PDB file of C-alpha atoms in Angstrom:
ATOM      1  CA  UNK W  11       0.000   0.000   0.000  1.00  0.00           C
ATOM      2  CA  UNK W  12       1.390   3.399  -1.011  1.00  0.00           C
ATOM      3  CA  UNK W  13       0.295   5.093   2.218  1.00  0.00           C
ATOM      4  CA  UNK W  14       2.282   2.667   4.357  1.00  0.00           C
ATOM      5  CA  UNK W  15       5.425   3.355   2.356  1.00  0.00           C
ATOM      6  CA  UNK W  16       4.721   7.083   2.609  1.00  0.00           C
ATOM      7  CA  UNK W  17       4.267   6.918   6.384  1.00  0.00           C
ATOM      8  CA  UNK W  18       7.494   4.953   6.796  1.00  0.00           C
ATOM      9  CA  UNK W  19       9.367   7.403   4.550  1.00  0.00           C
ATOM     10  CA  UNK W  20       8.028  10.325   6.583  1.00  0.00           C
ATOM     11  CA  UNK W  21       9.132   8.530   9.758  1.00  0.00           C
ATOM     12  CA  UNK W  22      12.696   8.553   8.422  1.00  0.00           C
ATOM     13  CA  UNK W  23      12.402  12.264   7.635  1.00  0.00           C
ATOM     14  CA  UNK W  24      10.937  12.953  11.101  1.00  0.00           C
ATOM     15  CA  UNK W  25      14.197  11.993  12.812  1.00  0.00           C
ATOM     16  CA  UNK W  26      15.976  15.031  11.334  1.00  0.00           C
ATOM     17  CA  UNK W  27      13.093  17.290  10.238  1.00  0.00           C
ATOM     18  CA  UNK W  28      10.042  16.594  12.424  1.00  0.00           C
ATOM     19  CA  UNK W  29       8.061  19.650  11.363  1.00  0.00           C
ATOM     20  CA  UNK W  30       8.543  18.861   7.676  1.00  0.00           C
ATOM     21  CA  UNK W  31       7.483  15.238   8.191  1.00  0.00           C
ATOM     22  CA  UNK W  32       4.466  16.286  10.239  1.00  0.00           C
ATOM     23  CA  UNK W  33       3.366  18.733   7.533  1.00  0.00           C
ATOM     24  CA  UNK W  34       3.815  16.034   4.887  1.00  0.00           C
ATOM     25  CA  UNK W  35       1.599  13.629   6.797  1.00  0.00           C
ATOM     26  CA  UNK W  36      -1.084  16.201   7.499  1.00  0.00           C
ATOM     27  CA  UNK W  37      -1.177  18.025   4.190  1.00  0.00           C
ATOM     28  CA  UNK W  38      -0.720  15.077   1.871  1.00  0.00           C
ATOM     29  CA  UNK W  39      -1.419  11.595   3.185  1.00  0.00           C
ATOM     30  CA  UNK W  40      -4.148  12.507   5.661  1.00  0.00           C
ATOM     31  CA  UNK W  41      -5.953  14.540   3.030  1.00  0.00           C
ATOM     32  CA  UNK W  42      -5.924  11.591   0.646  1.00  0.00           C
ATOM     33  CA  UNK W  43      -7.370   9.089   3.084  1.00  0.00           C
ATOM     34  CA  UNK W  44      -9.895  11.604   4.448  1.00  0.00           C
ATOM     35  CA  UNK W  45     -11.228  11.995   0.901  1.00  0.00           C
ATOM     36  CA  UNK W  46     -11.585   8.227   0.621  1.00  0.00           C
ATOM     37  CA  UNK W  47     -13.286   8.032   4.022  1.00  0.00           C
ATOM     38  CA  UNK W  48     -15.782  10.703   2.978  1.00  0.00           C
ATOM     39  CA  UNK W  49     -16.574   8.852  -0.234  1.00  0.00           C
ATOM     40  CA  UNK W  50     -16.891   5.232   0.940  1.00  0.00           C
ATOM     41  CA  UNK W  51     -18.741   4.008   4.018  1.00  0.00           C
ATOM     42  CA  UNK W  52     -17.777   1.241   6.433  1.00  0.00           C
ATOM     43  CA  UNK W  53     -14.056   1.272   5.669  1.00  0.00           C
ATOM     44  CA  UNK W  54     -12.643   2.030   9.117  1.00  0.00           C
ATOM     45  CA  UNK W  55     -11.177  -1.452   9.540  1.00  0.00           C
ATOM     46  CA  UNK W  56      -9.318  -1.119   6.233  1.00  0.00           C
ATOM     47  CA  UNK W  57      -7.258   1.661   7.832  1.00  0.00           C
ATOM     48  CA  UNK W  58      -5.767  -0.600  10.525  1.00  0.00           C
ATOM     49  CA  UNK W  59      -2.442  -0.962   8.635  1.00  0.00           C
ATOM     50  CA  UNK W  60      -2.292   2.829   8.270  1.00  0.00           C
ATOM     51  CA  UNK W  61      -2.964   3.340  11.969  1.00  0.00           C
ATOM     52  CA  UNK W  62      -0.383   0.689  12.888  1.00  0.00           C
ATOM     53  CA  UNK W  63       2.246   2.428  10.722  1.00  0.00           C
ATOM     54  CA  UNK W  64       1.493   5.775  12.345  1.00  0.00           C
ATOM     55  CA  UNK W  65       1.627   4.358  15.880  1.00  0.00           C
ATOM     56  CA  UNK W  66       4.618   2.050  15.314  1.00  0.00           C
ATOM     57  CA  UNK W  67       6.808   4.154  12.996  1.00  0.00           C
ATOM     58  CA  UNK W  68       5.763   7.752  12.455  1.00  0.00           C
ATOM     59  CA  UNK W  69       4.885   8.943  15.968  1.00  0.00           C
ATOM     60  CA  UNK W  70       7.924   7.368  17.670  1.00  0.00           C
ATOM     61  CA  UNK W  71      10.167   9.017  15.054  1.00  0.00           C
ATOM     62  CA  UNK W  72       8.353  12.343  15.414  1.00  0.00           C
ATOM     63  CA  UNK W  73       8.694  12.227  19.200  1.00  0.00           C
ATOM     64  CA  UNK W  74      12.264  10.914  19.126  1.00  0.00           C
ATOM     65  CA  UNK W  75      11.399   7.708  20.979  1.00  0.00           C
ATOM     66  CA  UNK W  76      12.167   4.079  20.250  1.00  0.00           C
ATOM     67  CA  UNK W  77       9.996   2.503  17.572  1.00  0.00           C
ATOM     68  CA  UNK W  78      10.507  -0.888  19.222  1.00  0.00           C
ATOM     69  CA  UNK W  79       7.738  -0.089  21.690  1.00  0.00           C
ATOM     70  CA  UNK W  80       5.497   1.909  19.386  1.00  0.00           C
ATOM     71  CA  UNK W  81       3.149   4.522  20.804  1.00  0.00           C
ATOM     72  CA  UNK W  82       1.240   3.556  23.979  1.00  0.00           C
ATOM     73  CA  UNK W  83      -2.549   3.624  23.413  1.00  0.00           C
ATOM     74  CA  UNK W  84      -3.197   6.396  25.966  1.00  0.00           C
ATOM     75  CA  UNK W  85      -0.544   8.601  24.347  1.00  0.00           C
ATOM     76  CA  UNK W  86      -1.862   7.784  20.876  1.00  0.00           C
ATOM     77  CA  UNK W  87      -5.327   8.905  21.960  1.00  0.00           C
ATOM     78  CA  UNK W  88      -3.922  12.138  23.377  1.00  0.00           C
ATOM     79  CA  UNK W  89      -1.918  12.853  20.219  1.00  0.00           C
ATOM     80  CA  UNK W  90      -5.037  12.337  18.097  1.00  0.00           C
ATOM     81  CA  UNK W  91      -6.729  15.307  19.745  1.00  0.00           C
ATOM     82  CA  UNK W  92      -6.724  18.770  18.188  1.00  0.00           C
ATOM     83  CA  UNK W  93      -4.028  21.166  19.395  1.00  0.00           C
ATOM     84  CA  UNK W  94      -6.547  23.113  21.508  1.00  0.00           C
ATOM     85  CA  UNK W  95      -7.096  19.909  23.520  1.00  0.00           C
ATOM     86  CA  UNK W  96      -3.343  19.256  24.003  1.00  0.00           C
ATOM     87  CA  UNK W  97      -2.954  16.911  21.024  1.00  0.00           C
ATOM     88  CA  UNK W  98      -1.147  17.285  17.718  1.00  0.00           C
ATOM     89  CA  UNK W  99      -4.128  16.584  15.470  1.00  0.00           C
ATOM     90  CA  UNK W 100      -3.107  13.243  13.963  1.00  0.00           C
ATOM     91  CA  UNK W 101      -6.454  11.458  14.114  1.00  0.00           C
ATOM     92  CA  UNK W 102      -6.814   7.726  14.601  1.00  0.00           C
ATOM     93  CA  UNK W 103      -7.810   6.846  11.039  1.00  0.00           C
ATOM     94  CA  UNK W 104      -9.756   3.716  12.005  1.00  0.00           C
ATOM     95  CA  UNK W 105     -11.975   5.835  14.267  1.00  0.00           C
ATOM     96  CA  UNK W 106     -12.629   8.712  11.879  1.00  0.00           C
ATOM     97  CA  UNK W 107     -13.894   6.858   8.811  1.00  0.00           C
ATOM     98  CA  UNK W 108     -17.552   6.547   9.763  1.00  0.00           C
ATOM     99  CA  UNK W 109     -17.811  10.115  11.010  1.00  0.00           C
ATOM    100  CA  UNK W 110     -16.257  11.475   7.814  1.00  0.00           C
ATOM    101  CA  UNK W 111     -18.641   9.440   5.657  1.00  0.00           C
ATOM    102  CA  UNK W 112     -21.707  10.328   7.730  1.00  0.00           C
ATOM    103  CA  UNK W 113     -20.837  14.032   7.614  1.00  0.00           C
ATOM    104  CA  UNK W 114     -20.280  13.931   3.868  1.00  0.00           C
ATOM    105  CA  UNK W 115     -23.554  12.076   3.313  1.00  0.00           C
ATOM    106  CA  UNK W 116     -25.489  14.564   5.448  1.00  0.00           C
ATOM    107  CA  UNK W 117     -23.876  17.617   3.849  1.00  0.00           C
ATOM    108  CA  UNK W 118     -24.531  16.468   0.294  1.00  0.00           C
ATOM    109  CA  UNK W 119     -28.029  15.035   0.813  1.00  0.00           C
ATOM    110  CA  UNK W 120     -29.835  17.843  -1.035  1.00  0.00           C
ATOM    111  CA  UNK W 121     -27.462  17.601  -3.997  1.00  0.00           C
ATOM    112  CA  UNK W 122     -27.626  13.791  -4.033  1.00  0.00           C
ATOM    113  CA  UNK W 123     -31.434  13.729  -3.914  1.00  0.00           C
ATOM    114  CA  UNK W 124     -31.558  16.301  -6.700  1.00  0.00           C
ATOM    115  CA  UNK W 125     -29.220  14.281  -8.910  1.00  0.00           C
ATOM    116  CA  UNK W 126     -31.308  11.154  -8.263  1.00  0.00           C
ATOM    117  CA  UNK W 127     -34.468  13.019  -9.287  1.00  0.00           C
ATOM    118  CA  UNK W 128     -36.011  12.758  -5.820  1.00  0.00           C
ATOM    119  CA  UNK W 129     -36.287  16.517  -5.342  1.00  0.00           C
ATOM    120  CA  UNK W 130     -35.787  19.800  -7.143  1.00  0.00           C
ATOM    121  CA  UNK W 131     -32.414  21.364  -6.420  1.00  0.00           C
ATOM    122  CA  UNK W 132     -32.634  24.427  -4.203  1.00  0.00           C
ATOM    123  CA  UNK W 133     -29.441  26.396  -3.558  1.00  0.00           C
ATOM    124  CA  UNK W 134     -30.671  27.858  -0.278  1.00  0.00           C
ATOM    125  CA  UNK W 135     -31.682  24.426   1.031  1.00  0.00           C
ATOM    126  CA  UNK W 136     -28.330  22.972  -0.063  1.00  0.00           C
ATOM    127  CA  UNK W 137     -26.399  25.773   1.651  1.00  0.00           C
ATOM    128  CA  UNK W 138     -28.414  25.386   4.868  1.00  0.00           C
ATOM    129  CA  UNK W 139     -27.912  21.620   4.854  1.00  0.00           C
ATOM    130  CA  UNK W 140     -24.156  22.044   4.330  1.00  0.00           C
ATOM    131  CA  UNK W 141     -23.907  24.575   7.181  1.00  0.00           C
ATOM    132  CA  UNK W 142     -25.892  22.355   9.556  1.00  0.00           C
ATOM    133  CA  UNK W 143     -23.816  19.318   8.595  1.00  0.00           C
ATOM    134  CA  UNK W 144     -20.554  21.138   9.271  1.00  0.00           C
ATOM    135  CA  UNK W 145     -21.883  22.523  12.558  1.00  0.00           C
ATOM    136  CA  UNK W 146     -22.995  19.057  13.688  1.00  0.00           C
ATOM    137  CA  UNK W 147     -19.668  17.520  12.637  1.00  0.00           C
ATOM    138  CA  UNK W 148     -17.744  20.125  14.618  1.00  0.00           C
ATOM    139  CA  UNK W 149     -19.910  19.589  17.710  1.00  0.00           C
ATOM    140  CA  UNK W 150     -19.495  15.826  17.370  1.00  0.00           C
ATOM    141  CA  UNK W 151     -15.733  16.194  17.014  1.00  0.00           C
ATOM    142  CA  UNK W 152     -15.506  18.346  20.138  1.00  0.00           C
ATOM    143  CA  UNK W 153     -17.658  15.860  22.052  1.00  0.00           C
ATOM    144  CA  UNK W 154     -15.451  12.933  20.984  1.00  0.00           C
ATOM    145  CA  UNK W 155     -12.348  14.912  21.957  1.00  0.00           C
ATOM    146  CA  UNK W 156     -13.729  15.694  25.390  1.00  0.00           C
ATOM    147  CA  UNK W 157     -14.762  12.073  25.918  1.00  0.00           C
ATOM    148  CA  UNK W 158     -11.264  10.867  25.097  1.00  0.00           C
ATOM    149  CA  UNK W 159      -9.870  13.229  27.748  1.00  0.00           C
ATOM    150  CA  UNK W 160     -11.756  11.424  30.510  1.00  0.00           C
ATOM    151  CA  UNK W 161      -9.498   9.285  32.720  1.00  0.00           C
ATOM    152  CA  UNK W 162      -8.983   5.688  31.743  1.00  0.00           C
ATOM    153  CA  UNK W 163     -10.484   3.235  34.195  1.00  0.00           C
ATOM    154  CA  UNK W 164      -8.531   0.131  35.149  1.00  0.00           C
TER     155      UNK W 164
END
């Protein structure tokens, strides 16, 4: 898989240029798989190799730690959070797939129904639906972030 090779290559770069490697992951690879997640439903499990490569290779290199141990799950969860919640914004790709697809489906429902001949296209309705979808996605993202900040129980 091309993404795995890309993640491993960025892990090598991260040892000497962490900011450059981080930008490469966020601006290139993440954008590609987010597009796929928005387009195809029920594919979260297919991103397990991607998540493993991030946790086992990229993040240890970025943080300057040993890749033999990988990234502990609690730290991985913390790093997946947005910066405003003390993370670095590298989402857990297996967890984001369904939310990305659901948001995309909701935001494009007016356009989709129009193309399928189920309703007349209305620009105002489409714009309102898009705004509501984005607002709901943002609220859901904040809620998930706050939930992942709760202490782990043993």
